[in-house]
PDB file of C-alpha atoms in Angstrom:
ATOM      1  CA  MET A  80      -0.044  -0.009   0.073  1.00 86.00           C
ATOM      2  CA  ARG A  81       1.297   3.406  -0.991  1.00 91.00           C
ATOM      3  CA  ILE A  82       0.929   6.144   1.680  1.00 96.00           C
ATOM      4  CA  LEU A  83       2.169   9.768   1.335  1.00 97.00           C
ATOM      5  CA  ILE A  84       3.041  11.734   4.457  1.00 97.00           C
ATOM      6  CA  VAL A  85       2.811  15.523   3.970  1.00 97.00           C
ATOM      7  CA  ASP A  86       4.223  17.665   6.820  1.00 96.00           C
ATOM      8  CA  ASP A  87       6.542  20.544   7.034  1.00 94.00           C
ATOM      9  CA  SER A  88       8.283  18.918   9.998  1.00 94.00           C
ATOM     10  CA  LYS A  89      10.786  16.279   9.286  1.00 95.00           C
ATOM     11  CA  ALA A  90      10.474  14.975  12.918  1.00 94.00           C
ATOM     12  CA  MET A  91       6.739  14.594  12.589  1.00 94.00           C
ATOM     13  CA  GLN A  92       7.282  12.781   9.214  1.00 95.00           C
ATOM     14  CA  VAL A  93       9.438  10.186  11.126  1.00 95.00           C
ATOM     15  CA  ILE A  94       6.921   9.881  13.961  1.00 94.00           C
ATOM     16  CA  VAL A  95       4.028   9.166  11.500  1.00 95.00           C
ATOM     17  CA  GLN A  96       6.266   6.785   9.514  1.00 95.00           C
ATOM     18  CA  ARG A  97       7.145   4.853  12.649  1.00 93.00           C
ATOM     19  CA  SER A  98       3.462   4.570  13.704  1.00 94.00           C
ATOM     20  CA  LEU A  99       2.576   3.270  10.255  1.00 94.00           C
ATOM     21  CA  VAL A 100       5.318   0.595  10.403  1.00 92.00           C
ATOM     22  CA  LYS A 101       3.730  -0.655  13.627  1.00 91.00           C
ATOM     23  CA  LEU A 102       0.489  -1.510  11.713  1.00 91.00           C
ATOM     24  CA  ASN A 103       2.355  -4.222   9.676  1.00 85.00           C
ATOM     25  CA  ILE A 104       0.743  -3.119   6.429  1.00 85.00           C
ATOM     26  CA  PRO A 105       1.693  -5.581   3.608  1.00 76.00           C
ATOM     27  CA  ASN A 106       3.891  -4.140   0.902  1.00 76.00           C
ATOM     28  CA  LEU A 107       3.970  -0.713   2.574  1.00 87.00           C
ATOM     29  CA  GLU A 108       5.579   2.119   0.535  1.00 89.00           C
ATOM     30  CA  ILE A 109       5.978   5.585   1.935  1.00 95.00           C
ATOM     31  CA  LYS A 110       6.989   8.911   0.410  1.00 96.00           C
ATOM     32  CA  PHE A 111       7.228  12.361   1.913  1.00 97.00           C
ATOM     33  CA  ALA A 112       6.287  15.861   0.974  1.00 96.00           C
ATOM     34  CA  PHE A 113       6.987  19.074   2.935  1.00 95.00           C
ATOM     35  CA  ASN A 114       3.859  21.116   1.920  1.00 95.00           C
ATOM     36  CA  GLY A 115       0.629  20.787   0.092  1.00 94.00           C
ATOM     37  CA  THR A 116       2.069  21.887  -3.276  1.00 95.00           C
ATOM     38  CA  GLU A 117       4.686  19.164  -3.149  1.00 95.00           C
ATOM     39  CA  GLY A 118       2.117  16.764  -1.928  1.00 95.00           C
ATOM     40  CA  LEU A 119      -0.306  17.419  -4.755  1.00 94.00           C
ATOM     41  CA  ASP A 120       2.435  17.000  -7.425  1.00 94.00           C
ATOM     42  CA  LEU A 121       3.546  13.714  -5.742  1.00 94.00           C
ATOM     43  CA  ALA A 122      -0.087  12.512  -5.442  1.00 93.00           C
ATOM     44  CA  ARG A 123      -0.583  13.156  -9.168  1.00 90.00           C
ATOM     45  CA  SER A 124       2.515  11.162 -10.261  1.00 89.00           C
ATOM     46  CA  TRP A 125       2.804   8.379  -7.685  1.00 89.00           C
ATOM     47  CA  GLU A 126      -0.981   7.869  -6.978  1.00 87.00           C
ATOM     48  CA  PRO A 127      -0.820   6.881  -3.360  1.00 93.00           C
ATOM     49  CA  GLU A 128      -3.818   5.193  -1.765  1.00 92.00           C
ATOM     50  CA  LEU A 129      -3.776   7.312   1.329  1.00 96.00           C
ATOM     51  CA  VAL A 130      -2.420  10.806   2.146  1.00 97.00           C
ATOM     52  CA  ILE A 131      -1.650  11.690   5.840  1.00 97.00           C
ATOM     53  CA  SER A 132      -1.283  15.374   5.992  1.00 97.00           C
ATOM     54  CA  ASP A 133      -0.487  18.153   8.496  1.00 95.00           C
ATOM     55  CA  TRP A 134      -3.010  21.062   8.281  1.00 94.00           C
ATOM     56  CA  HIS A 135      -0.944  24.219   8.777  1.00 93.00           C
ATOM     57  CA  MET A 136       1.897  24.351   6.010  1.00 94.00           C
ATOM     58  CA  PRO A 137       3.468  27.010   3.837  1.00 91.00           C
ATOM     59  CA  GLU A 138       2.450  27.417   0.271  1.00 91.00           C
ATOM     60  CA  MET A 139      -0.532  25.128   0.468  1.00 94.00           C
ATOM     61  CA  SER A 140      -2.318  23.934   3.606  1.00 94.00           C
ATOM     62  CA  GLY A 141      -3.572  20.420   4.234  1.00 94.00           C
ATOM     63  CA  LEU A 142      -7.208  21.577   3.793  1.00 94.00           C
ATOM     64  CA  GLU A 143      -6.279  23.217   0.417  1.00 95.00           C
ATOM     65  CA  LEU A 144      -4.580  19.934  -0.549  1.00 95.00           C
ATOM     66  CA  LEU A 145      -7.800  17.965   0.250  1.00 94.00           C
ATOM     67  CA  ASP A 146      -9.828  20.417  -1.826  1.00 93.00           C
ATOM     68  CA  ALA A 147      -7.374  20.028  -4.772  1.00 93.00           C
ATOM     69  CA  LEU A 148      -7.459  16.299  -4.615  1.00 92.00           C
ATOM     70  CA  ASN A 149     -11.251  16.266  -4.452  1.00 90.00           C
ATOM     71  CA  ARG A 150     -11.413  18.624  -7.468  1.00 90.00           C
ATOM     72  CA  GLU A 151      -9.194  16.327  -9.576  1.00 86.00           C
ATOM     73  CA  MET A 152     -11.210  13.219  -8.502  1.00 80.00           C
ATOM     74  CA  LEU A 153      -7.990  11.181  -8.055  1.00 79.00           C
ATOM     75  CA  GLY A 154      -9.852   8.785  -5.579  1.00 84.00           C
ATOM     76  CA  ILE A 155      -7.240   9.321  -2.835  1.00 92.00           C
ATOM     77  CA  ARG A 156      -8.203   9.149   0.722  1.00 94.00           C
ATOM     78  CA  VAL A 157      -6.814  11.994   2.960  1.00 96.00           C
ATOM     79  CA  GLY A 158      -6.497  12.231   6.714  1.00 96.00           C
ATOM     80  CA  PHE A 159      -5.060  14.717   9.028  1.00 96.00           C
ATOM     81  CA  VAL A 160      -2.515  14.690  11.880  1.00 94.00           C
ATOM     82  CA  THR A 161      -2.598  18.237  13.205  1.00 92.00           C
ATOM     83  CA  THR A 162      -2.494  20.678  15.906  1.00 90.00           C
ATOM     84  CA  GLU A 163      -5.758  22.221  14.665  1.00 87.00           C
ATOM     85  CA  THR A 164      -8.294  21.945  17.429  1.00 86.00           C
ATOM     86  CA  SER A 165     -11.155  24.083  16.242  1.00 89.00           C
ATOM     87  CA  PRO A 166     -14.289  22.010  16.106  1.00 90.00           C
ATOM     88  CA  GLU A 167     -15.609  23.954  13.211  1.00 91.00           C
ATOM     89  CA  ARG A 168     -12.432  23.410  11.203  1.00 89.00           C
ATOM     90  CA  LYS A 169     -12.392  19.699  12.039  1.00 90.00           C
ATOM     91  CA  SER A 170     -16.026  19.497  10.987  1.00 92.00           C
ATOM     92  CA  GLU A 171     -15.235  21.295   7.748  1.00 93.00           C
ATOM     93  CA  ALA A 172     -12.597  18.727   6.860  1.00 93.00           C
ATOM     94  CA  LEU A 173     -14.881  15.763   7.708  1.00 92.00           C
ATOM     95  CA  GLN A 174     -17.576  17.272   5.548  1.00 92.00           C
ATOM     96  CA  LYS A 175     -15.148  17.398   2.750  1.00 92.00           C
ATOM     97  CA  GLU A 176     -14.662  13.666   3.155  1.00 91.00           C
ATOM     98  CA  ALA A 177     -11.383  13.624   5.280  1.00 94.00           C
ATOM     99  CA  ALA A 178     -10.931  10.005   6.429  1.00 95.00           C
ATOM    100  CA  PHE A 179      -9.879  11.152   9.983  1.00 95.00           C
ATOM    101  CA  VAL A 180      -8.454  13.990  12.033  1.00 95.00           C
ATOM    102  CA  ILE A 181      -5.905  13.057  14.628  1.00 94.00           C
ATOM    103  CA  ASN A 182      -4.650  15.786  17.027  1.00 92.00           C
ATOM    104  CA  LYS A 183      -1.014  16.300  17.901  1.00 91.00           C
ATOM    105  CA  PRO A 184       0.568  15.177  20.005  1.00 90.00           C
ATOM    106  CA  PHE A 185      -0.806  11.565  19.793  1.00 91.00           C
ATOM    107  CA  ASP A 186       0.216   8.317  21.219  1.00 91.00           C
ATOM    108  CA  SER A 187       0.777   5.085  19.260  1.00 88.00           C
ATOM    109  CA  GLN A 188      -2.489   3.498  20.519  1.00 91.00           C
ATOM    110  CA  THR A 189      -4.567   6.395  19.333  1.00 93.00           C
ATOM    111  CA  PHE A 190      -2.986   6.311  15.923  1.00 94.00           C
ATOM    112  CA  ILE A 191      -3.471   2.545  15.513  1.00 93.00           C
ATOM    113  CA  SER A 192      -7.039   2.650  16.748  1.00 94.00           C
ATOM    114  CA  VAL A 193      -7.871   5.147  13.985  1.00 95.00           C
ATOM    115  CA  LEU A 194      -5.730   3.864  11.227  1.00 95.00           C
ATOM    116  CA  ALA A 195      -6.156   0.091  11.577  1.00 93.00           C
ATOM    117  CA  PRO A 196      -9.778  -0.091  10.716  1.00 94.00           C
ATOM    118  CA  LEU A 197      -9.422   2.325   7.829  1.00 94.00           C
ATOM    119  CA  ILE A 198      -6.533   0.330   6.377  1.00 91.00           C
ATOM    120  CA  GLU A 199      -8.499  -2.911   6.701  1.00 89.00           C
ATOM    121  CA  MET A 200     -11.538  -1.345   5.068  1.00 90.00           C
ATOM    122  CA  MET A 201      -9.293  -0.042   2.173  1.00 88.00           C
ATOM    123  CA  VAL A 202      -7.750  -3.534   1.719  1.00 82.00           C
ATOM    124  CA  GLN A 203     -11.204  -5.230   1.597  1.00 81.00           C
ATOM    125  CA  THR A 204     -12.518  -2.599  -0.907  1.00 81.00           C
ATOM    126  CA  LYS A 205      -9.547  -3.141  -3.117  1.00 76.00           C
ATOM    127  CA  LEU A 206     -10.018  -6.967  -2.846  1.00 72.00           C
ATOM    128  CA  LYS A 207     -13.660  -6.771  -3.701  1.00 75.00           C
ATOM    129  CA  ALA A 208     -12.926  -4.608  -6.758  1.00 73.00           C
ATOM    130  CA  THR A 209     -10.396  -7.208  -7.841  1.00 72.00           C
ATOM    131  CA  GLU A 210     -12.952 -10.067  -7.455  1.00 68.00           C
ATOM    132  CA  GLN A 211     -15.471  -8.116  -9.494  1.00 70.00           C
ATOM    133  CA  ALA A 212     -12.886  -7.594 -12.190  1.00 66.00           C
ATOM    134  CA  LEU A 213     -12.136 -11.223 -12.310  1.00 66.00           C
ATOM    135  CA  GLU A 214     -15.800 -11.934 -13.184  1.00 65.00           C
ATOM    136  CA  GLN A 215     -15.672  -9.597 -16.150  1.00 63.00           C
ATOM    137  CA  PRO A 216     -14.599 -10.884 -19.614  1.00 58.00           C
ATOM    138  CA  MET A 217     -11.304  -9.671 -20.939  1.00 57.00           C
ATOM    139  CA  GLU A 218     -12.231  -7.376 -23.788  1.00 55.00           C
ATOM    140  CA  SER A 219     -10.228  -7.382 -26.977  1.00 50.00           C
ATOM    141  CA  ALA A 220     -10.894  -6.398 -30.547  1.00 47.00           C
ATOM    142  CA  GLN A 221      -7.769  -8.425 -31.641  1.00 51.00           C
ATOM    143  CA  PRO A 222      -6.625 -11.709 -30.025  1.00 51.00           C
ATOM    144  CA  SER A 223      -3.012 -10.638 -30.188  1.00 55.00           C
ATOM    145  CA  ARG A 224      -3.342  -7.148 -28.984  1.00 80.00           C
ATOM    146  CA  ILE A 225      -1.175  -7.658 -25.869  1.00 87.00           C
ATOM    147  CA  LYS A 226       2.409  -8.769 -26.687  1.00 89.00           C
ATOM    148  CA  LEU A 227       3.681 -11.159 -23.983  1.00 91.00           C
ATOM    149  CA  PRO A 228       7.474 -10.860 -23.128  1.00 93.00           C
ATOM    150  CA  LEU A 229      10.176 -13.303 -23.767  1.00 94.00           C
ATOM    151  CA  ALA A 230      11.231 -15.553 -20.990  1.00 95.00           C
ATOM    152  CA  SER A 231      14.657 -13.860 -20.956  1.00 95.00           C
ATOM    153  CA  SER A 232      12.986 -10.421 -20.310  1.00 94.00           C
ATOM    154  CA  ILE A 233      11.061 -11.905 -17.350  1.00 95.00           C
ATOM    155  CA  GLN A 234      14.251 -13.485 -16.069  1.00 95.00           C
ATOM    156  CA  LYS A 235      16.096 -10.232 -16.209  1.00 95.00           C
ATOM    157  CA  THR A 236      13.227  -8.327 -14.525  1.00 94.00           C
ATOM    158  CA  LEU A 237      12.868 -10.790 -11.691  1.00 95.00           C
ATOM    159  CA  THR A 238      16.662 -11.075 -11.106  1.00 95.00           C
ATOM    160  CA  ALA A 239      16.917  -7.225 -10.767  1.00 94.00           C
ATOM    161  CA  LEU A 240      13.977  -7.091  -8.400  1.00 93.00           C
ATOM    162  CA  SER A 241      15.078  -9.998  -6.116  1.00 92.00           C
ATOM    163  CA  GLN A 242      18.835  -9.548  -6.256  1.00 92.00           C
ATOM    164  CA  GLN A 243      18.980 -13.249  -6.739  1.00 92.00           C
ATOM    165  CA  SER A 244      19.813 -15.358  -9.853  1.00 93.00           C
ATOM    166  CA  VAL A 245      16.429 -16.238 -11.135  1.00 95.00           C
ATOM    167  CA  SER A 246      16.008 -18.777 -13.986  1.00 96.00           C
ATOM    168  CA  VAL A 247      12.925 -18.448 -16.226  1.00 96.00           C
ATOM    169  CA  LEU A 248      12.052 -20.970 -18.858  1.00 96.00           C
ATOM    170  CA  GLN A 249       9.004 -21.020 -21.085  1.00 96.00           C
ATOM    171  CA  ARG A 250       7.135 -24.337 -20.886  1.00 94.00           C
ATOM    172  CA  PRO A 251       4.526 -26.007 -22.985  1.00 94.00           C
ATOM    173  CA  THR A 252       0.889 -25.299 -21.870  1.00 90.00           C
ATOM    174  CA  GLU A 253      -0.278 -27.867 -19.342  1.00 87.00           C
ATOM    175  CA  ALA A 254      -3.458 -28.576 -17.492  1.00 85.00           C
ATOM    176  CA  LEU A 255      -3.809 -27.176 -14.028  1.00 85.00           C
ATOM    177  CA  SER A 256      -3.905 -29.235 -10.897  1.00 85.00           C
ATOM    178  CA  GLU A 257      -4.698 -28.757  -7.223  1.00 86.00           C
ATOM    179  CA  HIS A 258      -0.948 -28.383  -6.668  1.00 86.00           C
ATOM    180  CA  TRP A 259      -1.194 -24.758  -7.957  1.00 89.00           C
ATOM    181  CA  LEU A 260      -3.383 -23.710  -4.949  1.00 88.00           C
ATOM    182  CA  PRO A 261      -3.365 -21.404  -3.262  1.00 88.00           C
ATOM    183  CA  ALA A 262      -2.448 -19.183  -6.238  1.00 91.00           C
ATOM    184  CA  VAL A 263      -1.977 -15.429  -6.398  1.00 92.00           C
ATOM    185  CA  VAL A 264      -3.550 -13.568  -9.347  1.00 92.00           C
ATOM    186  CA  GLY A 265      -2.501 -10.129 -10.667  1.00 92.00           C
ATOM    187  CA  LEU A 266      -4.597  -8.024 -13.033  1.00 91.00           C
ATOM    188  CA  PHE A 267      -3.169  -5.515 -15.561  1.00 91.00           C
ATOM    189  CA  VAL A 268      -5.149  -2.899 -17.274  1.00 88.00           C
ATOM    190  CA  ASP A 269      -4.854  -0.518 -20.212  1.00 86.00           C
ATOM    191  CA  HIS A 270      -3.682   2.843 -18.657  1.00 79.00           C
ATOM    192  CA  GLN A 271      -6.425   4.829 -20.329  1.00 78.00           C
ATOM    193  CA  SER A 272      -9.520   2.609 -20.438  1.00 79.00           C
ATOM    194  CA  LYS A 273      -8.824   0.667 -17.311  1.00 80.00           C
ATOM    195  CA  VAL A 274     -10.000  -2.480 -19.117  1.00 83.00           C
ATOM    196  CA  VAL A 275      -8.368  -5.723 -17.938  1.00 85.00           C
ATOM    197  CA  ARG A 276      -5.892  -6.822 -20.728  1.00 88.00           C
ATOM    198  CA  GLY A 277      -3.519  -9.050 -18.938  1.00 90.00           C
ATOM    199  CA  ILE A 278      -3.524 -11.582 -16.017  1.00 91.00           C
ATOM    200  CA  CYS A 279      -0.732 -13.327 -14.144  1.00 94.00           C
ATOM    201  CA  VAL A 280      -1.176 -16.331 -12.040  1.00 94.00           C
ATOM    202  CA  ILE A 281       1.568 -17.452  -9.767  1.00 95.00           C
ATOM    203  CA  ASP A 282       1.458 -20.823  -8.051  1.00 94.00           C
ATOM    204  CA  LEU A 283       2.088 -21.792  -4.362  1.00 93.00           C
ATOM    205  CA  GLU A 284       5.768 -22.541  -4.809  1.00 94.00           C
ATOM    206  CA  ALA A 285       6.659 -19.484  -6.910  1.00 95.00           C
ATOM    207  CA  THR A 286       4.708 -17.286  -4.445  1.00 94.00           C
ATOM    208  CA  SER A 287       6.610 -18.602  -1.556  1.00 94.00           C
ATOM    209  CA  ILE A 288       9.983 -18.428  -3.243  1.00 95.00           C
ATOM    210  CA  LEU A 289       9.561 -14.903  -4.723  1.00 95.00           C
ATOM    211  CA  GLY A 290       7.753 -13.438  -1.783  1.00 92.00           C
ATOM    212  CA  GLY A 291      10.087 -15.088   0.719  1.00 92.00           C
ATOM    213  CA  ILE A 292      13.161 -13.705  -1.025  1.00 93.00           C
ATOM    214  CA  LEU A 293      11.590 -10.123  -1.185  1.00 91.00           C
ATOM    215  CA  THR A 294      10.726 -10.211   2.537  1.00 88.00           C
ATOM    216  CA  GLY A 295      14.065 -11.510   3.555  1.00 88.00           C
ATOM    217  CA  LEU A 296      12.988 -14.967   4.757  1.00 89.00           C
ATOM    218  CA  ALA A 297      15.584 -17.884   5.240  1.00 88.00           C
ATOM    219  CA  GLN A 298      15.350 -20.832   2.968  1.00 88.00           C
ATOM    220  CA  ASN A 299      13.976 -23.188   5.625  1.00 90.00           C
ATOM    221  CA  SER A 300      11.017 -20.805   6.395  1.00 90.00           C
ATOM    222  CA  ILE A 301      10.207 -20.701   2.711  1.00 92.00           C
ATOM    223  CA  ASN A 302      10.321 -24.458   2.462  1.00 90.00           C
ATOM    224  CA  GLN A 303       8.036 -24.717   5.602  1.00 90.00           C
ATOM    225  CA  TYR A 304       5.277 -22.533   3.935  1.00 90.00           C
ATOM    226  CA  ILE A 305       5.482 -24.654   0.834  1.00 90.00           C
ATOM    227  CA  GLY A 306       5.160 -27.819   2.911  1.00 90.00           C
ATOM    228  CA  ASP A 307       2.284 -26.393   4.901  1.00 90.00           C
ATOM    229  CA  ARG A 308       0.653 -24.988   1.825  1.00 88.00           C
ATOM    230  CA  ASN A 309      -0.159 -21.840   3.763  1.00 87.00           C
ATOM    231  CA  VAL A 310       1.646 -18.601   2.811  1.00 87.00           C
ATOM    232  CA  PRO A 311       1.480 -15.690   5.276  1.00 86.00           C
ATOM    233  CA  LYS A 312      -0.229 -12.381   4.049  1.00 83.00           C
ATOM    234  CA  LYS A 313       3.027 -10.443   4.252  1.00 83.00           C
ATOM    235  CA  ILE A 314       4.598 -12.746   1.718  1.00 88.00           C
ATOM    236  CA  VAL A 315       1.569 -12.711  -0.605  1.00 88.00           C
ATOM    237  CA  GLY A 316       1.454  -8.874  -0.232  1.00 86.00           C
ATOM    238  CA  SER A 317       5.021  -8.499  -1.387  1.00 88.00           C
ATOM    239  CA  LEU A 318       4.080  -9.980  -4.720  1.00 92.00           C
ATOM    240  CA  GLU A 319       2.667  -6.565  -5.681  1.00 90.00           C
ATOM    241  CA  ARG A 320       6.199  -5.580  -6.363  1.00 91.00           C
ATOM    242  CA  VAL A 321       6.446  -8.579  -8.661  1.00 94.00           C
ATOM    243  CA  PHE A 322       3.394  -7.567 -10.581  1.00 94.00           C
ATOM    244  CA  GLU A 323       4.429  -3.970 -10.737  1.00 92.00           C
ATOM    245  CA  VAL A 324       7.736  -4.759 -12.547  1.00 94.00           C
ATOM    246  CA  LEU A 325       6.083  -7.411 -14.762  1.00 94.00           C
ATOM    247  CA  SER A 326       3.632  -4.713 -16.080  1.00 94.00           C
ATOM    248  CA  ALA A 327       6.566  -3.122 -17.775  1.00 92.00           C
ATOM    249  CA  THR A 328       6.947  -6.383 -19.917  1.00 93.00           C
ATOM    250  CA  LEU A 329       3.387  -6.454 -21.127  1.00 92.00           C
ATOM    251  CA  THR A 330       2.980  -4.278 -24.161  1.00 89.00           C
ATOM    252  CA  ASP A 331      -0.211  -3.035 -25.713  1.00 86.00           C
ATOM    253  CA  THR A 332       0.571  -3.186 -29.530  1.00 86.00           C
ATOM    254  CA  VAL A 333      -2.339  -0.957 -30.329  1.00 83.00           C
ATOM    255  CA  HIS A 334      -1.448   2.103 -28.162  1.00 81.00           C
ATOM    256  CA  HIS A 335       2.282   1.201 -28.001  1.00 84.00           C
ATOM    257  CA  ARG A 336       2.583   1.365 -24.158  1.00 88.00           C
ATOM    258  CA  ASP A 337       2.955  -0.964 -21.296  1.00 91.00           C
ATOM    259  CA  LEU A 338       0.071  -2.244 -19.241  1.00 92.00           C
ATOM    260  CA  GLU A 339      -0.589  -0.883 -15.732  1.00 90.00           C
ATOM    261  CA  PHE A 340      -0.785  -3.259 -12.657  1.00 90.00           C
ATOM    262  CA  LYS A 341      -4.191  -2.801 -11.120  1.00 87.00           C
ATOM    263  CA  SER A 342      -4.618  -5.201  -8.251  1.00 87.00           C
ATOM    264  CA  MET A 343      -4.142  -8.680  -6.968  1.00 87.00           C
ATOM    265  CA  THR A 344      -6.081 -11.464  -5.081  1.00 87.00           C
ATOM    266  CA  SER A 345      -5.715 -15.044  -4.024  1.00 87.00           C
ATOM    267  CA  ILE A 346      -7.476 -18.208  -5.119  1.00 87.00           C
ATOM    268  CA  ASN A 347      -7.145 -20.522  -2.257  1.00 85.00           C
ATOM    269  CA  THR A 348      -9.396 -23.623  -2.901  1.00 84.00           C
ATOM    270  CA  ASP A 349     -11.583 -22.902  -5.895  1.00 83.00           C
ATOM    271  CA  MET A 350      -9.926 -24.803  -8.684  1.00 84.00           C
ATOM    272  CA  ALA A 351     -12.836 -24.381 -11.042  1.00 84.00           C
ATOM    273  CA  ARG A 352     -12.607 -20.692 -10.707  1.00 81.00           C
ATOM    274  CA  LEU A 353      -8.942 -20.676 -11.589  1.00 82.00           C
ATOM    275  CA  GLU A 354      -9.583 -22.896 -14.596  1.00 84.00           C
ATOM    276  CA  ALA A 355     -12.359 -20.555 -15.846  1.00 80.00           C
ATOM    277  CA  LEU A 356     -10.082 -17.591 -15.424  1.00 77.00           C
ATOM    278  CA  LEU A 357      -7.456 -19.162 -17.685  1.00 78.00           C
ATOM    279  CA  SER A 358      -9.862 -20.316 -20.381  1.00 75.00           C
ATOM    280  CA  ARG A 359     -11.321 -17.038 -21.402  1.00 66.00           C
ATOM    281  CA  GLY A 360     -11.842 -16.372 -25.126  1.00 61.00           C
ATOM    282  CA  ASN A 361      -9.692 -14.020 -27.259  1.00 65.00           C
ATOM    283  CA  THR A 362      -6.574 -14.610 -25.151  1.00 77.00           C
ATOM    284  CA  HIS A 363      -3.124 -16.057 -25.596  1.00 85.00           C
ATOM    285  CA  ARG A 364      -1.155 -17.732 -22.860  1.00 90.00           C
ATOM    286  CA  MET A 365       2.455 -18.211 -21.727  1.00 93.00           C
ATOM    287  CA  ASP A 366       3.426 -20.892 -19.239  1.00 95.00           C
ATOM    288  CA  ILE A 367       6.617 -20.300 -17.275  1.00 95.00           C
ATOM    289  CA  GLU A 368       8.842 -22.195 -14.883  1.00 96.00           C
ATOM    290  CA  ILE A 369      10.750 -20.048 -12.312  1.00 96.00           C
ATOM    291  CA  SER A 370      13.612 -21.432 -10.238  1.00 95.00           C
ATOM    292  CA  VAL A 371      16.129 -19.946  -7.863  1.00 94.00           C
ATOM    293  CA  ALA A 372      19.175 -21.975  -6.778  1.00 89.00           C
ATOM    294  CA  ASN A 373      18.800 -23.541  -3.296  1.00 87.00           C
ATOM    295  CA  TYR A 374      15.155 -22.363  -3.034  1.00 91.00           C
ATOM    296  CA  GLY A 375      13.357 -24.536  -5.598  1.00 91.00           C
ATOM    297  CA  GLN A 376      11.026 -23.852  -8.455  1.00 94.00           C
ATOM    298  CA  GLY A 377       7.490 -22.748  -9.201  1.00 95.00           C
ATOM    299  CA  LYS A 378       5.201 -21.868 -12.019  1.00 96.00           C
ATOM    300  CA  MET A 379       3.645 -18.797 -13.538  1.00 96.00           C
ATOM    301  CA  ILE A 380       1.065 -18.096 -16.238  1.00 95.00           C
ATOM    302  CA  LEU A 381       0.697 -14.942 -18.266  1.00 94.00           C
ATOM    303  CA  ILE A 382      -2.359 -14.227 -20.278  1.00 90.00           C
ATOM    304  CA  GLY A 383      -2.905 -11.308 -22.721  1.00 89.00           C
ATOM    305  CA  SER A 384      -6.012 -10.264 -24.630  1.00 84.00           C
TER     306      SER A 384
END
């Protein structure tokens, strides 16, 4: 989850950052801005899911930042951590759909009690949107609109991301089995239309290996998760980074640009659903074997429409 902290105090930026880390948010990314103007520019380019802002700042206040984000309809939630205590001003912010207002100074428990349910609600909303997108057909006027990458391109991308020597081989298409589950599914969309044009499915072994490496787990822990067939949320969440870099390898040949990673979900036990997902019309498929020395191997499937 991408969170932008906007505050003209470096010390307060650090305090808010430390409080966020205590929430154990999967795949947390944090960036900083020192005033509303910087925050607005960064929100436009980086597209965070949540902005935590001070109220009183030079150049552009936190309330002015909220107004600007609302005008541009970027769909970004905004909350305040502020010394502003006026009930009228706080009411104004909430009427403008601020997610919360926390007064400075605050303790860790207060911060967690406000942010934890909000973060959980945002995660569930995103998951529901992904589930709905999976039920929609992949639209395509041409079966070969999306150009799938070479195995060598995927290998280079995953090696750079993981800082490990990753081997990637394209394999013949094969029937799925229960051994794939639980699987992680990533959705990729056209940047302009937001229509789903690509799907990536990663099996249990590849999820454990790639996610385990990205979260710094030892080999024996990764092997244990594979043996238990139960992968922690933190490892699954880290695969967002895998999908984000893979999006740069999926090319829309009509608009001549890369696809954009939208969201991800897990398919834990529903084999029929996974099979239906991979058998959609007007698509082409690439089956891949991923291996890392001393960690094992797993499988991935890419689909383009």
